[in-house]
Amino acid sequence: MFCGEYSHAVDSKNRIILPSKLREQLGEQVVLTKSVDKCLSLYPSDAWTIFTEKLDTLPATETRKVKRFLYAAAFETQIDGQGRILLPPNLCEYAGISKNVRVAGVGDHVEIWDEALWNAELGDENASEIADTLLKLGF
């Protein structure tokens, strides 16, 4: 399970260093794609396969827009020898990523957020929504 939150800077070639703890869990081959939350989702290749297999079991009439959104943006890549991955310009533009990012482990994958958007996402205005969801789940 991926967990933790890390701050990093995007270098001049649109690369970020992944924390060593996350790199070990991710493996060498990863898939980077859009998330509906205006961030990027990074999956180990085996978790991506599981995710897409679940998606493929649903009727195409219900998932065609989801598949376009995720698959068209998906970028298969490897973590380089220095622990970095490339963030393609189209994905940076989508997520509003320019210089500083937050890398967060969120269970079965990792999210990469523009730092300002991350801070807004976890701001006090969202605390009551999170509390409501936890209550519904019995926590």
XYZ file of N, CA and C in Angstrom:
417
model
N 0.847 -1.172 0.000
C 0.000 0.000 0.000
C 0.894 1.237 0.000
N 0.532 2.179 -0.849
C 1.272 3.432 -0.929
C 0.695 4.419 0.079
N 1.575 5.036 0.858
C 1.127 6.067 1.787
C 2.264 7.075 1.976
N 1.924 8.205 2.555
C 2.901 9.258 2.796
C 2.728 10.410 1.832
N 3.329 11.532 2.206
C 3.250 12.769 1.422
C 4.656 13.361 1.339
N 5.050 13.766 0.145
C 6.411 14.235 -0.094
C 6.382 15.470 -0.993
N 7.252 16.421 -0.731
C 7.379 17.629 -1.554
C 8.595 17.490 -2.461
N 8.404 17.857 -3.721
C 9.498 17.813 -4.687
C 9.349 18.958 -5.682
N 10.430 19.240 -6.376
C 10.414 20.258 -7.423
C 10.528 19.579 -8.781
N 9.902 20.182 -9.770
C 10.007 19.714 -11.152
C 11.266 20.350 -11.739
N 12.114 19.550 -12.363
C 13.334 20.111 -12.939
C 13.058 20.726 -14.310
N 14.082 21.263 -14.931
C 13.922 21.973 -16.207
C 13.482 21.068 -17.354
N 13.609 19.749 -17.187
C 13.193 18.799 -18.219
C 11.873 18.110 -17.866
N 11.114 18.702 -16.929
C 9.815 18.164 -16.492
C 9.932 16.796 -15.829
N 10.976 16.589 -15.043
C 11.143 15.342 -14.309
C 11.014 15.624 -12.815
N 10.548 14.611 -12.086
C 10.560 14.691 -10.630
C 11.238 13.446 -10.079
N 11.828 13.614 -8.919
C 12.407 12.483 -8.211
C 11.306 11.873 -7.356
N 11.159 10.576 -7.457
C 10.196 9.867 -6.617
C 10.890 9.449 -5.323
N 10.212 9.565 -4.194
C 10.808 9.135 -2.932
C 11.213 7.660 -2.994
N 12.332 7.329 -2.378
C 12.851 5.959 -2.463
C 11.848 4.933 -1.943
N 11.125 5.267 -0.885
C 10.127 4.334 -0.342
C 9.075 3.988 -1.398
N 8.625 4.985 -2.150
C 7.622 4.743 -3.183
C 8.227 4.033 -4.384
N 9.459 4.400 -4.739
C 10.128 3.757 -5.884
C 10.225 2.258 -5.696
N 10.559 1.840 -4.482
C 10.696 0.410 -4.207
C 9.380 -0.321 -4.448
N 8.283 0.300 -4.073
C 6.970 -0.330 -4.248
C 6.484 -0.259 -5.688
N 6.839 0.795 -6.396
C 6.361 0.987 -7.765
C 6.998 0.003 -8.743
N 8.243 -0.332 -8.532
C 8.957 -1.147 -9.509
C 9.488 -0.250 -10.617
N 10.032 -0.841 -11.652
C 10.649 -0.052 -12.720
C 9.647 0.486 -13.728
N 8.661 -0.310 -14.093
C 7.697 0.061 -15.126
C 6.457 0.646 -14.475
N 6.051 1.856 -14.892
C 4.894 2.537 -14.310
C 4.027 3.151 -15.410
N 2.789 3.479 -15.032
C 1.868 4.153 -15.945
C 1.385 5.421 -15.252
N 1.515 6.527 -15.952
C 1.090 7.832 -15.463
C -0.105 8.279 -16.297
N -1.164 8.771 -15.640
C -2.344 9.235 -16.361
C -3.046 10.325 -15.571
N -4.099 10.871 -16.159
C -4.912 11.889 -15.502
C -5.753 11.270 -14.394
N -6.098 12.106 -13.429
C -7.075 11.744 -12.420
C -8.217 12.747 -12.532
N -9.409 12.355 -12.136
C -10.540 13.283 -12.198
C -10.378 14.435 -11.208
N -9.447 14.323 -10.267
C -9.235 15.356 -9.264
C -8.231 16.424 -9.682
N -7.917 16.528 -10.961
C -6.954 17.507 -11.479
C -5.555 17.282 -10.924
N -5.199 16.021 -10.781
C -3.842 15.643 -10.437
C -3.459 14.502 -11.379
N -2.288 13.930 -11.176
C -1.853 12.805 -11.986
C -1.816 11.556 -11.119
N -2.174 10.423 -11.690
C -2.128 9.151 -10.993
C -1.009 8.309 -11.585
N -0.201 7.737 -10.702
C 0.934 6.909 -11.091
C 0.714 5.504 -10.549
N 0.651 4.533 -11.454
C 0.371 3.147 -11.090
C 1.565 2.261 -11.406
N 1.862 1.305 -10.530
C 2.778 0.245 -10.949
C 2.088 -0.518 -12.079
N 2.839 -1.099 -12.980
C 2.212 -1.734 -14.148
C 1.219 -2.823 -13.753
N 1.479 -3.585 -12.690
C 0.535 -4.636 -12.313
C -0.764 -4.057 -11.754
N -0.697 -2.962 -10.993
C -1.912 -2.321 -10.478
C -2.706 -1.682 -11.620
N -2.018 -1.141 -12.616
C -2.689 -0.574 -13.783
C -3.456 -1.665 -14.523
N -2.844 -2.831 -14.661
C -3.503 -3.954 -15.326
C -4.765 -4.350 -14.574
N -4.692 -4.447 -13.263
C -5.866 -4.789 -12.455
C -6.957 -3.738 -12.624
N -6.562 -2.469 -12.572
C -7.512 -1.368 -12.725
C -8.207 -1.426 -14.082
N -7.441 -1.598 -15.143
C -8.035 -1.601 -16.484
C -8.879 -2.851 -16.726
N -8.499 -3.980 -16.132
C -9.316 -5.187 -16.260
C -10.683 -4.986 -15.607
N -10.724 -4.336 -14.461
C -12.009 -4.028 -13.814
C -12.839 -3.118 -14.703
N -12.201 -2.107 -15.264
C -12.896 -1.170 -16.143
C -13.449 -1.885 -17.373
N -12.701 -2.826 -17.884
C -13.124 -3.555 -19.083
C -14.288 -4.501 -18.842
N -14.598 -4.812 -17.588
C -15.734 -5.692 -17.303
C -17.063 -4.942 -17.366
N -17.028 -3.637 -17.340
C -18.247 -2.833 -17.380
C -18.698 -2.616 -18.822
N -19.981 -2.398 -19.032
C -20.469 -2.171 -20.404
C -19.803 -0.949 -21.045
N -19.437 -1.093 -22.299
C -18.766 -0.017 -23.027
C -19.605 1.254 -23.070
N -20.907 1.106 -23.081
C -21.769 2.290 -23.114
C -21.625 3.137 -21.851
N -21.216 2.508 -20.754
C -21.036 3.227 -19.495
C -19.617 3.743 -19.302
N -18.658 3.164 -20.008
C -17.258 3.486 -19.726
C -16.499 4.157 -20.871
N -17.136 4.361 -21.997
C -16.370 4.864 -23.140
C -15.723 6.216 -22.866
N -16.414 7.117 -22.176
C -15.824 8.423 -21.864
C -14.712 8.296 -20.840
N -14.903 7.411 -19.884
C -13.873 7.170 -18.870
C -12.620 6.603 -19.535
N -12.810 5.640 -20.419
C -11.675 5.033 -21.109
C -10.930 6.062 -21.957
N -11.654 6.912 -22.650
C -11.000 7.963 -23.445
C -10.168 8.871 -22.552
N -10.774 9.280 -21.434
C -10.114 10.180 -20.493
C -8.820 9.562 -19.962
N -8.881 8.307 -19.533
C -7.726 7.659 -18.912
C -6.715 7.121 -19.917
N -7.189 6.383 -20.902
C -6.280 5.708 -21.824
C -5.576 6.669 -22.781
N -6.282 7.676 -23.256
C -5.645 8.619 -24.188
C -4.509 9.373 -23.509
N -4.636 9.611 -22.221
C -3.605 10.352 -21.495
C -2.531 9.451 -20.899
N -2.758 8.140 -20.883
C -1.830 7.223 -20.214
C -0.452 7.256 -20.869
N 0.553 7.293 -20.017
C 1.946 7.390 -20.442
C 2.730 6.295 -19.729
N 3.136 5.287 -20.493
C 3.931 4.205 -19.920
C 5.390 4.636 -19.917
N 6.042 4.467 -18.770
C 7.425 4.906 -18.662
C 8.161 4.075 -17.625
N 9.442 4.336 -17.509
C 10.269 3.677 -16.508
C 10.857 4.724 -15.581
N 11.112 4.310 -14.363
C 11.823 5.164 -13.422
C 13.298 5.069 -13.784
N 13.944 6.217 -13.990
C 15.344 6.180 -14.424
C 16.279 5.826 -13.269
N 17.559 5.703 -13.562
C 18.554 5.283 -12.580
C 18.709 6.228 -11.409
N 18.242 7.464 -11.562
C 18.318 8.439 -10.471
C 16.980 8.597 -9.748
N 16.039 7.697 -10.056
C 14.751 7.700 -9.359
C 13.770 8.732 -9.860
N 13.934 9.162 -11.107
C 13.073 10.206 -11.664
C 12.113 9.630 -12.700
N 10.984 10.355 -12.859
C 10.091 10.076 -13.979
C 9.835 11.388 -14.710
N 9.559 11.255 -15.980
C 9.208 12.394 -16.816
C 7.721 12.667 -16.696
N 7.367 13.945 -16.543
C 5.967 14.363 -16.567
C 5.727 15.020 -17.922
N 5.010 14.359 -18.823
C 4.788 14.923 -20.151
C 4.077 16.276 -20.072
N 4.389 17.184 -21.000
C 3.797 18.528 -20.970
C 2.263 18.534 -20.937
N 1.616 17.643 -21.698
C 0.151 17.639 -21.702
C -0.416 17.264 -20.334
N 0.252 16.366 -19.614
C -0.218 15.992 -18.285
C 0.069 17.092 -17.263
N 1.211 17.763 -17.406
C 1.512 18.908 -16.527
C 0.478 20.008 -16.719
N 0.141 20.267 -17.962
C -0.853 21.304 -18.243
C -2.198 20.937 -17.633
N -2.620 19.704 -17.808
C -3.898 19.248 -17.260
C -3.954 19.447 -15.740
N -2.869 19.068 -15.039
C -2.850 19.099 -13.575
C -2.361 20.430 -13.015
N -2.034 21.381 -13.885
C -1.566 22.685 -13.419
C -0.200 22.634 -12.763
N 0.605 21.646 -13.130
C 1.923 21.473 -12.522
C 2.945 22.348 -13.224
N 3.655 23.144 -12.424
C 4.704 23.967 -13.009
C 6.037 23.752 -12.301
N 6.103 23.986 -11.005
C 7.395 23.904 -10.325
C 7.391 22.955 -9.119
N 6.549 23.221 -8.144
C 6.555 22.413 -6.925
C 5.368 21.462 -6.901
N 5.644 20.204 -6.532
C 4.606 19.184 -6.496
C 4.580 18.498 -5.139
N 3.437 17.880 -4.861
C 3.287 16.972 -3.732
C 3.044 15.600 -4.317
N 3.801 14.658 -3.843
C 3.659 13.266 -4.236
C 3.031 12.564 -3.043
N 1.882 11.933 -3.259
C 1.150 11.323 -2.153
C 0.796 9.881 -2.468
N 1.069 9.007 -1.520
C 0.628 7.628 -1.625
C -0.825 7.543 -1.219
N -1.653 6.919 -2.055
C -3.095 6.845 -1.789
C -3.618 5.421 -1.982
N -2.981 4.482 -1.325
C -3.450 3.103 -1.409
C -2.808 2.325 -2.531
N -3.556 2.108 -3.606
C -3.052 1.268 -4.699
C -2.248 2.033 -5.739
N -2.140 3.358 -5.580
C -1.361 4.153 -6.532
C -0.822 5.401 -5.846
N -0.112 6.199 -6.626
C 0.496 7.439 -6.146
C -0.124 8.586 -6.923
N -0.380 9.703 -6.230
C -0.870 10.898 -6.910
C 0.210 11.966 -6.906
N 0.243 12.736 -8.000
C 1.178 13.847 -8.129
C 0.347 15.101 -8.341
N 0.469 16.044 -7.411
C -0.338 17.265 -7.395
C 0.532 18.505 -7.522
N 0.021 19.514 -8.187
C 0.602 20.841 -8.055
C 0.471 21.209 -6.576
N 1.511 21.775 -5.991
C 1.508 22.016 -4.549
C 0.359 22.915 -4.089
N 0.059 23.963 -4.840
C -1.039 24.860 -4.453
C -2.385 24.145 -4.508
N -2.596 23.319 -5.530
C -3.849 22.565 -5.629
C -3.964 21.537 -4.507
N -2.841 20.914 -4.142
C -2.834 19.961 -3.029
C -3.255 20.656 -1.734
N -2.681 21.813 -1.478
C -3.017 22.549 -0.257
C -4.489 22.935 -0.235
N -5.033 23.309 -1.386
C -6.458 23.651 -1.461
C -7.326 22.411 -1.255
N -6.903 21.288 -1.804
C -7.665 20.040 -1.689
C -7.779 19.588 -0.234
N -6.739 19.811 0.533
C -6.735 19.370 1.924
C -7.075 20.488 2.900
N -7.569 21.602 2.379
C -7.903 22.737 3.232
C -9.078 22.470 4.144
N -9.290 23.384 5.073
C -10.359 23.259 6.070
C -11.741 23.124 5.448
N -11.952 23.730 4.273
C -13.278 23.666 3.659
C -13.664 22.252 3.252
N -12.692 21.366 3.086
C -12.979 19.976 2.720
C -13.043 19.044 3.930
N -12.688 19.538 5.103
C -12.645 18.689 6.294
C -14.020 18.115 6.639
N -15.076 18.908 6.504
C -16.403 18.396 6.844
C -16.852 17.322 5.853
N -16.510 17.467 4.589
C -16.842 16.439 3.588
C -16.131 15.125 3.914
N -14.877 15.222 4.318
C -14.109 14.033 4.686
C -14.719 13.385 5.927
N -15.084 14.204 6.909
C -15.703 13.676 8.123
C -17.028 12.982 7.811
N -17.830 13.553 6.936
C -19.100 12.929 6.550
C -18.879 11.571 5.898
N -17.895 11.490 5.017
C -17.603 10.231 4.349
C -17.154 9.172 5.353
N -16.298 9.548 6.292
C -15.847 8.604 7.316
C -17.001 8.119 8.182
N -17.921 9.014 8.507
C -19.088 8.630 9.296
C -19.964 7.626 8.547
N -20.157 7.857 7.249
C -20.942 6.941 6.441
C -20.308 5.553 6.379
N -18.991 5.527 6.468
C -18.264 4.248 6.435
C -18.173 3.590 7.808
N -18.707 4.271 8.830
C -18.722 3.693 10.163
C -17.502 4.008 11.010
N -16.756 5.033 10.650
C -15.564 5.408 11.428
C -15.845 6.601 12.303
